[in-house]
Amino acid sequence: MKLRFAPSPTGFLHVGGARTAIFNLLHARRHGGTMLLRIEDTDVERSRQRHAEQIISSLQWLGVEWDEGPVYQSDRLERYRERVEELVASGKAYRCYCTVEELEAERAAAEKAGKQWHYSGRCRAIEGDPGEPHVIRFAVSSGTIEFHDLIRGDVQFEGDLIDDFVLLRSDRNPTYHLSVVVDDIDMEITHVARGDDHLSNTPKHVLLFRAFGAAVPSFAHLPLILGSDKKRLSKRTGATSAEEYREMGIVPDALFNFLTLLGWSPGENREIFTRDDSAQWFDLSHVNKAPAVFDPEKLLWMNGQYLMRMSAEQIHPHLLPFLGDGPKTLDDLRTIIDLHKMRARTLREIAEQMAIYFVDDDAIGYDADVVKQHIKGDDLGARLAALHDALASTEPFDVATSEAALRKVAEEQGVSAAKLIHPLRLALTGKGASPPIFDVAVVLGKERSLRRLKELIERLPALG
Ligand code: GLU
């Protein structure tokens, strides 16, 4: 068994393309087959080397490990020309000398008459001069074209409705139909899984496989991915490329897991599972026909679940690109990562939350709402001073001892612990929400925590 992922390098790797790549990979892994990566860059104007590199880098980041390739179609142009001549020689394809202008005029006339235009096939009967500009067309015969789709079952198309399509353009470059079939034959592809926007191309490909006397592979047309507006996923409703999710701080395992669930489910309500699990369960024939909906909120949730389960060691390399100035080694960051991974949905959020440890102690910006809510009462200064003294004499300074010290002060002052905890959180982080505040205090250390508390006490008159 051999599958392939065959992107056209016209832009970033779309999440739909990423899912196609993943489904190909999983089916290959499940059945002990291999997967080939083929870059379909024959459309020279729209294809760019940098897009190909970008797609490859996104696939690597995502952990889609192909076994063979990348093969570039632009390296194989002679092969397509050679094979199309075989079809001309056997009468299955012919040279067409109609000019673009002639065909355009025909099309306009048909449109005016309210009819759909079809190429008449008149060059089938013409013996032209191959030295003159021409394209090569496939001679489509009438009759029903049937093929089996692993997802949609038996599919039929009427040959009469298919024009004699172009295989080789007048500039001698192959069309997609020619190059894809020549390659699938040469590369011994047994299963073609691709987006169902290609469904209407498949009967043409079936005809070509037969014309070349080759076995027709199995097909699987993957359902469309819709955005939250139930329309085809597009920029309107959010990010569409794997790269954008990477920049947002999604970890590759989470995106991989999330994409496997677009049109497939392992059953038993399983949502979070490893690649190895999915490679054991997946089969193209289990993919749904119905379109799948891409829910960005669910992706964020899933990413948060991944972060929670990952160790600081696992998170650290992914986090590095998000860190600004400040310490970067795993040893510096281990405790902080462990603390903040529990309450962040993205790597970017972790990095933002971490900033509180790296600002100067006298440069904390206080959240205005928190100030309004919790910085009040004439005796607040005295209470915080008592807290400061209690923490100063806490030894050792750990989560349990610092919490006990705060609770004791609250009791002595006859207030609830919350009346001290909120101002302490403001002093240490500037915010109204953070990981458990005594954990934060321990990460900061006794000295810096005290300095921050003192800073708040000094700024109280200006805040109140
Ligand atoms: N190159 C085509 C695309 O990017 C896919 C071709 C195929 O899988 O057959 O849409």
XYZ file of C-alpha atoms and ligand atoms in Angstrom:
474
model
C 0.000 0.000 0.000
C 1.309 3.419 -0.922
C -0.295 6.809 -0.428
C 0.759 10.314 -1.241
C 0.205 13.879 -0.188
C 0.462 16.132 -3.222
C 0.202 19.823 -2.364
C 0.377 22.565 -4.970
C 2.759 25.174 -3.562
C 0.559 28.207 -4.041
C 0.597 29.450 -0.448
C 0.874 28.326 3.148
C -0.201 24.832 4.182
C -3.967 25.156 4.646
C -5.461 23.273 7.594
C -7.527 21.308 5.061
C -4.309 20.262 3.329
C -2.767 19.417 6.683
C -5.711 17.149 7.447
C -5.357 15.469 4.033
C -1.673 14.857 4.777
C -2.513 13.427 8.203
C -5.234 11.113 6.893
C -2.865 9.803 4.228
C -0.184 9.244 6.822
C -2.495 7.503 9.285
C -3.951 5.178 6.672
C -0.438 4.244 5.549
C 0.686 3.651 9.133
C -2.398 1.648 10.004
C -1.864 -0.736 7.106
C 1.921 -0.919 7.111
C 2.171 1.096 3.895
C 4.254 4.116 2.948
C 3.563 7.744 2.159
C 5.133 9.898 -0.511
C 5.318 13.689 -0.550
C 4.936 15.157 -4.013
C 5.121 18.858 -4.745
C 2.785 19.671 -7.644
C 4.613 22.664 -9.018
C 3.997 22.403 -12.749
C 1.913 25.550 -12.708
C 5.069 27.608 -12.783
C 3.454 30.984 -12.431
C 1.535 30.221 -9.299
C 4.053 27.897 -7.713
C 6.913 29.256 -5.775
C 9.886 27.516 -4.321
C 9.441 29.408 -1.084
C 5.893 28.140 -0.764
C 7.122 24.582 -1.227
C 9.704 25.119 1.496
C 7.100 26.676 3.721
C 4.736 23.718 3.267
C 7.522 21.254 3.987
C 8.466 23.123 7.132
C 4.831 23.156 8.325
C 4.555 19.410 7.721
C 7.760 18.807 9.655
C 6.562 20.983 12.503
C 3.259 19.112 12.561
C 5.128 15.819 12.647
C 3.764 14.429 9.392
C 6.628 12.112 8.531
C 6.545 11.001 4.921
C 8.628 8.036 3.785
C 9.579 9.120 0.284
C 10.188 12.455 -1.428
C 9.698 15.291 -1.732
C 9.395 14.661 -5.455
C 9.001 17.841 -7.519
C 6.826 17.593 -10.601
C 8.836 20.374 -12.208
C 11.723 17.862 -12.409
C 9.591 15.457 -14.394
C 8.250 17.570 -17.265
C 9.943 15.424 -19.929
C 8.313 12.346 -18.514
C 4.817 13.833 -18.909
C 5.569 14.879 -22.513
C 6.852 11.404 -23.278
C 3.801 9.675 -21.862
C 1.293 11.949 -23.557
C 2.876 11.110 -26.929
C 2.109 7.437 -26.249
C -1.546 8.340 -25.987
C -1.403 10.314 -29.226
C 0.278 7.383 -30.960
C -2.418 4.985 -29.809
C -5.227 7.366 -30.812
C -6.390 7.993 -27.251
C -5.343 11.618 -27.372
C -5.037 14.089 -30.247
C -3.510 17.409 -31.169
C -5.899 20.320 -31.144
C -5.056 23.393 -33.185
C -7.981 25.545 -32.162
C -6.787 28.934 -30.994
C -7.740 30.481 -27.699
C -9.560 33.227 -29.639
C -11.670 30.715 -31.566
C -12.629 28.855 -28.426
C -13.386 32.077 -26.573
C -15.662 33.248 -29.387
C -17.505 29.906 -29.282
C -17.866 30.133 -25.563
C -19.224 33.682 -25.729
C -21.725 32.685 -28.419
C -22.940 29.723 -26.360
C -23.293 31.902 -23.313
C -25.301 34.433 -25.281
C -27.611 31.668 -26.404
C -27.958 30.624 -22.778
C -26.213 27.301 -23.348
C -23.287 25.722 -21.638
C -20.297 25.532 -23.909
C -18.581 22.252 -24.669
C -15.571 21.720 -26.826
C -16.830 20.106 -30.019
C -13.927 17.720 -30.438
C -13.549 18.781 -34.050
C -9.752 18.432 -34.067
C -10.107 14.694 -33.482
C -10.576 14.363 -37.219
C -7.893 16.836 -38.258
C -4.436 15.935 -39.469
C -2.589 19.126 -38.496
C 1.049 20.124 -38.599
C 2.661 19.261 -35.252
C 5.073 22.134 -35.907
C 2.156 24.539 -35.424
C 1.072 25.615 -31.949
C -1.346 23.133 -30.448
C -2.512 21.494 -27.253
C -3.034 17.767 -26.709
C -6.499 16.668 -25.661
C -7.787 13.401 -24.338
C -10.458 11.789 -26.524
C -13.246 11.128 -24.033
C -15.579 8.365 -25.121
C -19.216 8.293 -24.118
C -20.474 5.850 -21.540
C -20.630 5.751 -17.801
C -17.460 6.071 -15.757
C -17.642 4.296 -12.441
C -15.255 4.141 -9.572
C -15.345 3.176 -5.969
C -14.710 5.744 -3.284
C -13.819 4.494 0.194
C -15.891 7.268 1.742
C -18.704 7.850 -0.750
C -19.164 4.341 -2.070
C -19.787 3.784 -5.788
C -19.637 6.956 -7.831
C -20.768 7.389 -11.453
C -20.187 10.092 -14.014
C -21.511 10.331 -17.568
C -18.711 10.437 -20.136
C -20.935 12.535 -22.403
C -20.740 15.390 -19.949
C -16.962 15.450 -19.953
C -15.178 17.517 -22.584
C -12.073 16.345 -24.352
C -9.850 17.825 -21.666
C -6.393 19.209 -22.244
C -3.396 17.083 -21.203
C -0.545 19.151 -22.575
C -0.738 22.914 -22.971
C 0.549 24.833 -25.965
C 3.669 25.737 -23.946
C 4.242 21.958 -23.593
C 3.571 22.007 -19.872
C 1.278 19.264 -18.571
C -2.071 19.971 -17.001
C -2.784 18.737 -13.503
C -4.739 15.764 -14.903
C -1.803 14.466 -16.904
C 0.934 14.955 -14.343
C -1.076 13.570 -11.441
C -1.967 10.345 -13.269
C 1.474 9.798 -14.803
C 2.949 10.236 -11.329
C 0.441 8.064 -9.517
C 1.262 5.302 -12.007
C 5.051 5.746 -11.948
C 5.098 6.069 -8.170
C 2.866 3.027 -7.732
C 0.254 4.819 -5.657
C -2.461 2.440 -4.492
C -4.686 4.927 -2.607
C -5.526 8.489 -3.534
C -6.994 10.458 -0.623
C -7.654 14.134 -1.351
C -10.166 16.892 -0.760
C -13.573 16.352 -2.303
C -13.140 19.473 -4.405
C -11.282 17.009 -6.657
C -14.229 14.645 -7.001
C -15.183 15.949 -10.455
C -11.588 15.457 -11.656
C -11.555 11.816 -10.705
C -13.544 10.436 -13.690
C -10.981 12.078 -15.978
C -8.221 10.426 -14.024
C -9.946 7.052 -14.175
C -10.085 7.375 -17.976
C -6.390 8.222 -18.046
C -5.372 5.299 -15.830
C -7.265 2.998 -18.182
C -5.836 4.615 -21.296
C -2.348 3.967 -19.924
C -3.336 0.369 -19.182
C -2.669 0.913 -15.487
C -4.615 -0.284 -12.451
C -6.998 2.343 -11.094
C -6.107 3.178 -7.461
C -8.640 3.338 -4.645
C -10.012 6.801 -4.038
C -11.113 8.589 -0.894
C -12.539 12.094 -1.226
C -12.358 13.827 2.119
C -15.275 15.978 3.250
C -15.097 19.720 3.143
C -14.060 21.666 6.231
C -16.493 24.411 7.197
C -15.874 27.454 9.363
C -18.036 28.334 12.347
C -20.346 30.202 9.920
C -21.004 26.833 8.219
C -19.425 28.085 5.029
C -16.245 26.759 3.505
C -13.411 27.536 5.926
C -11.878 30.839 4.973
C -10.154 33.891 6.360
C -13.560 35.325 7.277
C -13.842 33.192 10.365
C -10.239 32.947 11.430
C -6.860 31.503 10.697
C -6.663 28.941 7.904
C -3.007 27.931 7.738
C -1.049 25.600 9.985
C 1.549 28.360 10.222
C -0.918 30.803 11.789
C -1.804 28.284 14.485
C 1.868 27.712 15.118
C 2.332 31.451 15.603
C -0.666 31.564 17.897
C 1.081 29.113 20.211
C -0.668 25.866 19.390
C 1.559 22.837 19.973
C 1.882 20.468 17.003
C 0.516 17.412 18.832
C -2.657 19.321 19.685
C -3.205 20.532 16.127
C -2.527 17.029 14.813
C -5.034 15.530 17.250
C -7.603 18.234 16.492
C -7.308 17.777 12.723
C -7.758 13.997 12.941
C -11.194 14.704 14.411
C -12.345 16.708 11.379
C -14.385 14.044 9.663
C -13.222 11.082 11.680
C -13.725 9.794 15.196
C -12.164 6.825 16.960
C -15.452 6.204 18.769
C -16.272 5.921 22.457
C -16.118 9.704 22.761
C -12.345 9.612 22.639
C -11.037 13.082 21.948
C -7.495 13.250 23.229
C -5.206 10.541 21.954
C -1.697 10.105 20.621
C -0.577 9.762 17.037
C 0.227 6.131 17.678
C -3.291 5.536 18.943
C -4.830 7.125 15.885
C -2.503 5.178 13.592
C -3.876 2.007 15.151
C -7.525 2.980 14.801
C -7.706 5.054 11.639
C -9.064 3.895 8.326
C -10.046 6.017 5.341
C -13.248 4.024 5.001
C -14.340 5.275 8.439
C -14.224 8.934 7.413
C -17.593 10.741 7.328
C -19.196 11.963 4.131
C -20.652 15.023 5.812
C -18.627 18.230 6.023
C -16.674 18.800 9.215
C -16.830 22.024 11.213
C -13.620 23.676 12.344
C -14.216 25.080 15.834
C -11.287 27.295 16.890
C -12.537 27.379 20.513
C -12.280 23.622 20.684
C -8.743 23.782 19.334
C -7.795 26.240 22.091
C -9.383 23.983 24.682
C -7.545 20.966 23.316
C -4.262 22.859 23.249
C -4.783 23.749 26.910
C -5.329 20.064 27.653
C -2.085 19.218 25.887
C -0.144 21.904 27.745
C -1.446 20.603 31.079
C -0.289 17.094 30.260
C 3.085 18.036 28.831
C 6.175 18.274 31.015
C 8.197 21.482 31.246
C 10.893 19.678 29.211
C 8.419 18.996 26.432
C 6.976 22.497 26.427
C 10.250 24.391 26.653
C 11.477 24.009 23.024
C 8.063 25.039 21.683
C 7.927 27.997 24.044
C 11.320 29.443 23.103
C 10.155 31.345 19.993
C 7.568 33.168 22.126
C 9.978 34.431 24.759
C 11.220 37.990 24.639
C 14.128 39.200 26.716
C 14.798 37.407 29.944
C 16.033 33.985 30.970
C 15.488 31.215 28.488
C 17.076 28.001 29.730
C 14.998 25.113 30.909
C 16.579 25.336 34.358
C 15.525 28.967 34.683
C 12.025 28.305 33.508
C 11.076 24.828 34.674
C 9.083 25.865 37.751
C 7.430 28.765 35.987
C 6.356 26.571 33.072
C 4.984 23.947 35.430
C 2.984 26.589 37.234
C 1.587 28.419 34.230
C 0.950 25.534 31.845
C -2.050 24.674 34.024
C -3.900 27.836 33.180
C -2.916 28.774 29.654
C -4.483 27.739 26.396
C -1.551 28.682 24.195
C 2.223 28.966 24.380
C 1.798 32.658 23.734
C -0.356 32.953 26.848
C 2.265 31.147 28.912
C 4.918 33.521 27.602
C 2.745 36.546 28.395
C 1.981 35.311 31.898
C 5.662 34.633 32.500
C 6.508 38.260 31.907
C 5.575 39.053 35.526
C 8.705 37.314 36.783
C 11.027 39.304 34.612
C 9.892 42.887 35.187
C 11.625 44.979 37.789
C 9.987 44.832 41.202
C 9.220 48.538 41.180
C 7.786 48.510 37.668
C 4.662 46.396 38.070
C 1.672 47.897 36.301
C -1.495 47.477 38.379
C -4.769 46.467 36.743
C -7.155 49.387 37.285
C -10.227 47.215 37.915
C -8.434 45.194 40.553
C -7.258 48.372 42.223
C -10.810 49.674 42.274
C -12.184 46.465 43.703
C -9.594 45.510 46.290
C -7.566 48.564 47.232
C -9.794 50.242 49.762
C -10.264 50.717 53.458
C -8.287 53.018 55.764
C -6.670 50.108 57.533
C -5.387 48.403 54.361
C -1.938 49.959 54.779
C -1.623 48.657 58.311
C -2.845 45.200 57.316
C -0.379 44.957 54.446
C 2.436 46.166 56.694
C 1.574 43.373 59.135
C 1.558 40.901 56.238
C 4.934 42.185 55.105
C 6.438 41.671 58.561
C 4.931 38.229 58.910
C 6.270 37.103 55.530
C 9.653 38.627 56.327
C 10.014 36.401 59.345
C 8.725 33.285 57.550
C 11.497 30.713 57.338
C 11.695 28.591 55.288
C 9.649 30.500 52.722
C 7.535 27.938 50.917
C 3.931 27.579 49.780
C 2.690 26.122 53.078
C 4.578 28.465 55.401
C 3.769 31.650 53.509
C 0.103 30.734 53.295
C 0.011 29.944 57.023
C 1.636 33.300 57.766
C -0.984 35.172 55.746
C -3.859 33.317 57.366
C -2.494 34.081 60.806
C -2.302 37.811 60.038
C -5.880 37.735 58.697
C -7.069 36.098 61.881
C -5.256 38.576 64.082
C -6.690 41.455 62.089
C -10.173 39.986 62.148
C -10.550 39.938 58.337
C -11.024 37.150 55.811
C -7.895 35.790 54.117
C -9.276 37.072 50.806
C -8.843 40.640 52.048
C -5.099 39.997 52.057
C -4.823 37.579 49.156
C -6.239 39.972 46.522
C -3.901 42.841 47.414
C -0.990 40.393 47.601
C -1.813 39.126 44.107
C -1.960 42.697 42.875
C 1.381 43.459 44.501
C 3.140 40.405 43.046
C 1.565 40.229 39.579
C -0.362 43.454 38.977
C -3.335 41.297 37.989
C -6.592 39.925 39.310
C -5.904 36.346 38.247
C -2.797 34.209 38.452
C -1.724 30.735 39.498
C -2.115 30.138 43.265
C -0.472 33.221 44.692
C 1.757 31.432 47.190
C 3.231 29.422 44.301
C 3.944 32.685 42.530
C 5.537 34.097 45.697
C 7.809 31.083 46.015
C 8.890 31.307 42.378
C 9.667 35.004 42.868
C 11.449 34.228 46.113
C 11.080 35.842 49.470
C 13.160 38.901 48.789
C 11.453 39.941 45.561
C 7.984 39.177 46.953
C 8.670 41.441 49.923
C 9.994 44.181 47.677
C 6.841 44.041 45.550
C 4.611 44.125 48.603
C 6.490 47.101 49.954
C 6.138 48.845 46.604
C 2.360 48.465 46.777
C 2.264 49.765 50.324
C 4.237 52.825 49.260
C 1.954 53.451 46.295
C -1.261 53.071 48.325
C -1.831 56.826 48.905
C -1.683 57.454 45.180
C -3.997 54.525 44.409
C -6.714 54.989 47.033
N -2.189 19.237 -6.035
C -3.577 19.094 -5.715
C -3.978 20.135 -4.702
O -3.149 20.706 -4.027
C -3.918 17.756 -5.114
C -3.817 16.700 -6.140
C -4.218 15.337 -5.666
O -4.146 15.037 -4.473
O -4.533 14.569 -6.537
O -5.151 20.395 -4.568
